[in-house]
Short mmCIF file of C-alpha atoms in Angstrom, two decimals:
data_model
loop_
_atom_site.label_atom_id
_atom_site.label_comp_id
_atom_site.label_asym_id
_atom_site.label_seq_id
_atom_site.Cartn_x
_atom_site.Cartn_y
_atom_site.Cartn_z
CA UNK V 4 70.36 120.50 101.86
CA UNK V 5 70.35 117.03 102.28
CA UNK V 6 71.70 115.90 105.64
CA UNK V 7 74.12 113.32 106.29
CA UNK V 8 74.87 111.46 109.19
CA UNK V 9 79.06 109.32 109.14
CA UNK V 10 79.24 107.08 111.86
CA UNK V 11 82.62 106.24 112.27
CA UNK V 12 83.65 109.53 111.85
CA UNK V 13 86.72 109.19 114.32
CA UNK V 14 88.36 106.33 112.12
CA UNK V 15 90.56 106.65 108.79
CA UNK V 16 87.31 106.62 106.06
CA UNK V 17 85.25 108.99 107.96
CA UNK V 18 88.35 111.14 108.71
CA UNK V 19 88.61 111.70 104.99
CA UNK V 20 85.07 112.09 104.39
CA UNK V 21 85.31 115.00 107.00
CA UNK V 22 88.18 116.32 105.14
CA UNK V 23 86.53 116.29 101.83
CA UNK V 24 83.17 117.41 103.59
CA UNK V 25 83.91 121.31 102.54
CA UNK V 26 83.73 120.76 98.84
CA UNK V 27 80.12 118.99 99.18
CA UNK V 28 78.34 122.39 99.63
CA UNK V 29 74.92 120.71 99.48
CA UNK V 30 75.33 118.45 102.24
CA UNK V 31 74.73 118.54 105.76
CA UNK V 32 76.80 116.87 107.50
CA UNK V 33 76.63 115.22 110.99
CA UNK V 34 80.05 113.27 111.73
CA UNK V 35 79.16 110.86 114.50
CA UNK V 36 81.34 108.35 116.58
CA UNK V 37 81.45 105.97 119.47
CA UNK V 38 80.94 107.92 122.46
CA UNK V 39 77.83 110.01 120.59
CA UNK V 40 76.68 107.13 118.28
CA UNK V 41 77.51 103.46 119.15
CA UNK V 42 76.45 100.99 117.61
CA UNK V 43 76.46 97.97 119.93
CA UNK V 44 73.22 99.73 121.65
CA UNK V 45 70.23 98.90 119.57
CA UNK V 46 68.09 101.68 121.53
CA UNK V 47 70.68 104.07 121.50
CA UNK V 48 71.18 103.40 117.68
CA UNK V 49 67.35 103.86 116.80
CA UNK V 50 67.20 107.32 119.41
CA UNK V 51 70.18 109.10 117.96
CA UNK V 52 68.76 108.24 114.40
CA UNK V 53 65.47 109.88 114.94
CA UNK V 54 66.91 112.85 116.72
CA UNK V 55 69.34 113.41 113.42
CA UNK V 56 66.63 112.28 111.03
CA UNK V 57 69.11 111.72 108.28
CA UNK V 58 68.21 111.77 104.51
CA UNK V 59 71.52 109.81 104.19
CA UNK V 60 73.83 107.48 106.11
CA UNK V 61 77.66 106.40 105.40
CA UNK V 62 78.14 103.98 107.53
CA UNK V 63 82.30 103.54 108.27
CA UNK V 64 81.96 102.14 111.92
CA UNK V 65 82.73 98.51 111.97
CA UNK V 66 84.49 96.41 114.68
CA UNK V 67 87.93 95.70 112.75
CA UNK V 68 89.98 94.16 115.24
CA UNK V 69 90.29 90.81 112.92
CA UNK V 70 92.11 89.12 115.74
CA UNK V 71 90.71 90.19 118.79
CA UNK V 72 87.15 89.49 116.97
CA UNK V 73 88.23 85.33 117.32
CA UNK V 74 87.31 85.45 121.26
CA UNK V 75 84.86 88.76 121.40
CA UNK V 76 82.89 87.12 118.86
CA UNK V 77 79.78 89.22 120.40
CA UNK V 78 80.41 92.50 120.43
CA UNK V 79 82.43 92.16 116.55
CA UNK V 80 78.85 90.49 115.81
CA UNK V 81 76.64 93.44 117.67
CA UNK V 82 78.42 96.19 115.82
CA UNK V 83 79.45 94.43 112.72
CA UNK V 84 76.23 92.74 111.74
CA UNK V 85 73.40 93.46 114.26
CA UNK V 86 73.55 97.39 113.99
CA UNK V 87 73.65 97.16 110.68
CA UNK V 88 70.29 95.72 110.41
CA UNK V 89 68.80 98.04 112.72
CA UNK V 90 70.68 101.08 110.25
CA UNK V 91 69.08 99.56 107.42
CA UNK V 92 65.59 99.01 108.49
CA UNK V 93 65.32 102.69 109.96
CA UNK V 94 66.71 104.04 106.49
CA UNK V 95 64.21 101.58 104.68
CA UNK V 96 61.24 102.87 107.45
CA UNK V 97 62.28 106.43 106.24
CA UNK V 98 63.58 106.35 102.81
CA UNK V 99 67.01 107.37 103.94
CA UNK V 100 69.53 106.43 101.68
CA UNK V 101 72.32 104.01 103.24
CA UNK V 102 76.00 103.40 101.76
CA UNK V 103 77.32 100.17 104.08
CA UNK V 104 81.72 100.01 104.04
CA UNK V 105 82.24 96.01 103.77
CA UNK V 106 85.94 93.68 103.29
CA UNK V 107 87.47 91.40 101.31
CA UNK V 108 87.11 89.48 103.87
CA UNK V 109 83.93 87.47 103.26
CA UNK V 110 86.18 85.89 100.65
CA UNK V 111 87.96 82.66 101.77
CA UNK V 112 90.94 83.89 99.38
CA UNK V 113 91.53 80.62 97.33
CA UNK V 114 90.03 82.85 93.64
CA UNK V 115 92.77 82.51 91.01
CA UNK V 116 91.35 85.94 89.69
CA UNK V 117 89.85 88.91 91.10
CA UNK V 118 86.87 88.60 93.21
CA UNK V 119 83.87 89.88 91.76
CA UNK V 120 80.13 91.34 93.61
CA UNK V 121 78.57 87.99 92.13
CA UNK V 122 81.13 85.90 93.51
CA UNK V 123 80.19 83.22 96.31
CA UNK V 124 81.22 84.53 99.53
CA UNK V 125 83.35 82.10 102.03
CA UNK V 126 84.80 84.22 105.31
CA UNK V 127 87.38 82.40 107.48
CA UNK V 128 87.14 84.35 110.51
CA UNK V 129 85.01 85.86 113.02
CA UNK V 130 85.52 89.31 111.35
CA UNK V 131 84.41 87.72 107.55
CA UNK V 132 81.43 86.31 109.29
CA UNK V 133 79.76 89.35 111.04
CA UNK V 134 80.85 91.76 107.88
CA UNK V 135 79.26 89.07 105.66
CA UNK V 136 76.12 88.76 107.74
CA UNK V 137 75.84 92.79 108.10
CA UNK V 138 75.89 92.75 104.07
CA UNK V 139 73.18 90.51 104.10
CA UNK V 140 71.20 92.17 106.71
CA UNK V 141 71.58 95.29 104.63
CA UNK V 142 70.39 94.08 101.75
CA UNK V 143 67.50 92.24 103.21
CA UNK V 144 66.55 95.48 105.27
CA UNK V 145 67.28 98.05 103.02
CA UNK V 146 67.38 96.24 99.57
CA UNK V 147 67.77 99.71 98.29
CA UNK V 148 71.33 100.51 100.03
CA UNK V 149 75.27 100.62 98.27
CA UNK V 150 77.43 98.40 99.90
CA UNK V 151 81.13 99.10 98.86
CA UNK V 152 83.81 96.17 99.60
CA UNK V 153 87.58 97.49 99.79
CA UNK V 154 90.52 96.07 101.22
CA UNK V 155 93.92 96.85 103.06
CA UNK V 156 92.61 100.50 104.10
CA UNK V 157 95.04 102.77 105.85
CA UNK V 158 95.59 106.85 105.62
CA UNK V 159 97.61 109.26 107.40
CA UNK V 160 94.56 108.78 110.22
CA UNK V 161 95.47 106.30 112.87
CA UNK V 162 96.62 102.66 113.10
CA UNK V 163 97.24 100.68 109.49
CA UNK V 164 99.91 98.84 107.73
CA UNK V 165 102.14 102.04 106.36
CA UNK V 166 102.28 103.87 109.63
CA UNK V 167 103.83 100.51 111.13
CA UNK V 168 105.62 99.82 108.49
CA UNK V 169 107.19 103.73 108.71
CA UNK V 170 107.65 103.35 112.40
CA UNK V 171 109.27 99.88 112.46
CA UNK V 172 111.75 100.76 109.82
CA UNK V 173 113.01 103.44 111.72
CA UNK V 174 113.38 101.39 114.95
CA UNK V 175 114.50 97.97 113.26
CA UNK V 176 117.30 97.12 110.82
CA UNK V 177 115.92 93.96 109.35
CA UNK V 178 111.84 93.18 109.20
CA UNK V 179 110.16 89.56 107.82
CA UNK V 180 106.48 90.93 106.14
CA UNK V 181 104.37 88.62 104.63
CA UNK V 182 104.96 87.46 100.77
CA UNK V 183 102.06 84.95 99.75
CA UNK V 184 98.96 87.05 100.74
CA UNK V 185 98.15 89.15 97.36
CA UNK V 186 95.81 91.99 97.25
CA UNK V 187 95.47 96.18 96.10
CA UNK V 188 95.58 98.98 99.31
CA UNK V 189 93.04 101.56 99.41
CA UNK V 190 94.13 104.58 100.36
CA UNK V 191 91.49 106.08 102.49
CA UNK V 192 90.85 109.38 100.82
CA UNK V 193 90.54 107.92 97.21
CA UNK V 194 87.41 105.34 99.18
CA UNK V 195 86.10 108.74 100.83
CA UNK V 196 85.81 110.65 97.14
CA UNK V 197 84.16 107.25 95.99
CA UNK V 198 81.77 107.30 97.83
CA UNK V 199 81.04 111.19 97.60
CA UNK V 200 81.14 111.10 93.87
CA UNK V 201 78.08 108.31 94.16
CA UNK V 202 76.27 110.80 97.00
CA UNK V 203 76.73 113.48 93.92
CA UNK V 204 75.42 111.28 90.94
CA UNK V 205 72.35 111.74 89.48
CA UNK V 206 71.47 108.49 89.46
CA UNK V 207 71.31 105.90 92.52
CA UNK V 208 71.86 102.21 91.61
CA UNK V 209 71.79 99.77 94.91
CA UNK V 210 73.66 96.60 95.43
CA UNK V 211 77.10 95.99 96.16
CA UNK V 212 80.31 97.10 94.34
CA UNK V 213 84.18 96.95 94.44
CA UNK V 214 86.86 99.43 95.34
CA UNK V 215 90.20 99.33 95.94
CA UNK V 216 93.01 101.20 94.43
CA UNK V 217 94.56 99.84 91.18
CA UNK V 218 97.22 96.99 91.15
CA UNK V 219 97.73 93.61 92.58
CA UNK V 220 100.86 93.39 95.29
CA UNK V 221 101.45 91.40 98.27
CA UNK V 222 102.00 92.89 101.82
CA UNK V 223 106.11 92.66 100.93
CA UNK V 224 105.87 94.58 97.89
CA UNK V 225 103.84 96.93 99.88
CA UNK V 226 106.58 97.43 102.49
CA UNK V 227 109.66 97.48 100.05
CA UNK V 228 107.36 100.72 97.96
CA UNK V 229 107.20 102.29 101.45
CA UNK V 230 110.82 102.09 101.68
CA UNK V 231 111.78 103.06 98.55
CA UNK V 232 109.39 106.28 98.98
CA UNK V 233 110.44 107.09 102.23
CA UNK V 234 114.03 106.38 101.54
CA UNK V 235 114.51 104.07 104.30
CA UNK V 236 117.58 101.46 104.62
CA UNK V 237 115.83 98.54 106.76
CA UNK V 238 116.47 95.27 105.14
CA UNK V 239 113.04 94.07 104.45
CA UNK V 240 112.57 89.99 104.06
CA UNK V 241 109.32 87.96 102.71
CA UNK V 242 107.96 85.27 104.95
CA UNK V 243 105.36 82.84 104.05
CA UNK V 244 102.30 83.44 105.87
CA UNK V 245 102.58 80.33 107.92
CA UNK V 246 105.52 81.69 109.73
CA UNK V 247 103.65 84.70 110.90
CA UNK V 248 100.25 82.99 112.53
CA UNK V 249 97.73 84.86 113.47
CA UNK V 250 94.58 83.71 115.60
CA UNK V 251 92.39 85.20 112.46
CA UNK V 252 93.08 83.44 109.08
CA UNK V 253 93.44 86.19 106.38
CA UNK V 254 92.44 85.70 102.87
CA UNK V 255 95.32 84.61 100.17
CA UNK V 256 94.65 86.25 97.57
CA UNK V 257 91.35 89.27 97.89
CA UNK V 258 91.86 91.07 94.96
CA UNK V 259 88.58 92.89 93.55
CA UNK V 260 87.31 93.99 90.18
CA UNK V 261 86.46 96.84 89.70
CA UNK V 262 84.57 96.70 87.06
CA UNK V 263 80.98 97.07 87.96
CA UNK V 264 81.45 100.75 89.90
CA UNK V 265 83.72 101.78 86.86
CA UNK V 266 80.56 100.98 84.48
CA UNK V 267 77.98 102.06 86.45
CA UNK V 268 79.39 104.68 87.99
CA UNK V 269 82.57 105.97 85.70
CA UNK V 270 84.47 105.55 88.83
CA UNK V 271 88.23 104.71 87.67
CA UNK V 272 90.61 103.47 90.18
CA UNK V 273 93.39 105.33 91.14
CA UNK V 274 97.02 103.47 90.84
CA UNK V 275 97.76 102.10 94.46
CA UNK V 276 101.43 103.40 94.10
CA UNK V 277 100.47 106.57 92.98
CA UNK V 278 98.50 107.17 96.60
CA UNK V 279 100.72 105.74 98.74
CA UNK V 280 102.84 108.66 97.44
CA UNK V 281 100.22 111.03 98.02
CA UNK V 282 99.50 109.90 101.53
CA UNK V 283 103.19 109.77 102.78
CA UNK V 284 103.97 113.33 101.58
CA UNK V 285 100.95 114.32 104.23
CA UNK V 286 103.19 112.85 106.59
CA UNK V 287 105.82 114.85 105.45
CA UNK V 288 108.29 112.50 104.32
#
């Protein structure tokens, strides 16, 4: 059986993973978080490795406080960029395999069209930096490691957009979201059997790819398909970015092609719409 360790495990990717983790037969898994694994400790990071002696890693930790990251610009680059390298040259040392969770945020957001892998990179915040920089670490560490970009993640597993956006219209009458920032959600679980299907393929092709789920919305329309599915009445209005500042500056427009892990991999996006759905009847709506 080949054994692998999720860091991360407590947050919405490796929640799914672990949910999924019973129809993977074949794999050992080791579902590892904060308090056993962290990954601002370099020593602790290269002990806990060696003790598990994976033959893979999925690595779904990451510092994602995109605001907060503006002033602890340390820590979000310790666990965001730093560990990462340390990951990658232990997998490298041992010929683990290592799948890397990046954003859409080492894109500056000004694209008229989806992004693509070969695109230029261009983050605008803390958060963009140290993700970008962990990439590159990967890559130059590991040059054998998947890194998979998504974008706009949330699940029925703690904090995101849809669980706010449930909660607020229930409290609220009226709520301003966000028009002019453009991108496709990823449900959680659809990024978990992603990356699953790849740890199942026959074949192993490194670099980095694209997923998200299908379609090309802004936050607004996100919100107004949350009401209409949960059959709220809150009056929902679009804002301009600029009247909602943030100390982070989020991308415009991050949509990503998908193109590369459909060819390489036959993996084909699921409609965003279509999940949402699928996620909010977990809750029980």
């Amino acid at each position: 059986m080949k054994k692998i360790l999720v860091t991360g495990a407590n947050g919405q990717l490796g929640s799914e993973i672990k949910a999924l983790a019973s129809n993977y037969l074949t794999f050992d898994f080791v579902f590892t978080d904060i308090a056993d694994f962290p990954l601002d400790k370099e020593p602790e990071i290269i002990s806990n490795f060696n003790r598990i002696q994976p033959d893979i890693v999925i690595n779904c930790a990451a510092y994602t406080a995109v605001d907060k990251a503006e002033e602890d610009q340390a820590t979000a680059d310790a666990i965001n960029h730093l560990a990462i390298a340390t990951l990658a040259t232990l997998c490298h040392d041992s010929g683990a395999k290592l799948v890397h969770v990046s954003t859409d945020y080492v894109f500056d957001g000004t694209s008229p069209v989806a992004y693509t892998e070969e695109d230029q990179p261009n983050p605008k915040s803390v958060y963009g930096v140290t993700k970008l920089a962990g990439e590159t670490a990967c890559l130059k560490n590991c040059p054998e490691s998947i890194i998979i970009r998504t974008a706009w993640v949330y699940s029925e597993f703690g904090t995101n957009f849809v669980k706010t956006m449930l909660r607020l219209m229930t409290e609220r009458d009226t709520l301003s979201v966000v028009n002019d920032q453009v991108g496709s959600p990823t449900y959680a679980a659809d990024l978990a059997q992603v990356i699953l299907t790849i740890l199942d393929s026959p074949k192993w092709e490194p670099g980095i790819y694209h997923y998200s789920n299908a379609g090309a919305i802004s936050w607004f329309d996100f919100a107004q398909d949350i009401k209409e599915i949960a059959q709220k009445t809150c009056d929902i209005k679009g804002i301009p970015a600029s009247d909602y500042p943030t100390p982070a500056e989020r991308p415009a427009y991050s949509l990503l092609d998908k193109s590369k892990i459909r060819a390489v991999y036959g993996i084909e996006p699921v409609d965003y719409k279509k999940s949402l759905k699928v996620m909010m009847k977990k809750l029980r709506l």
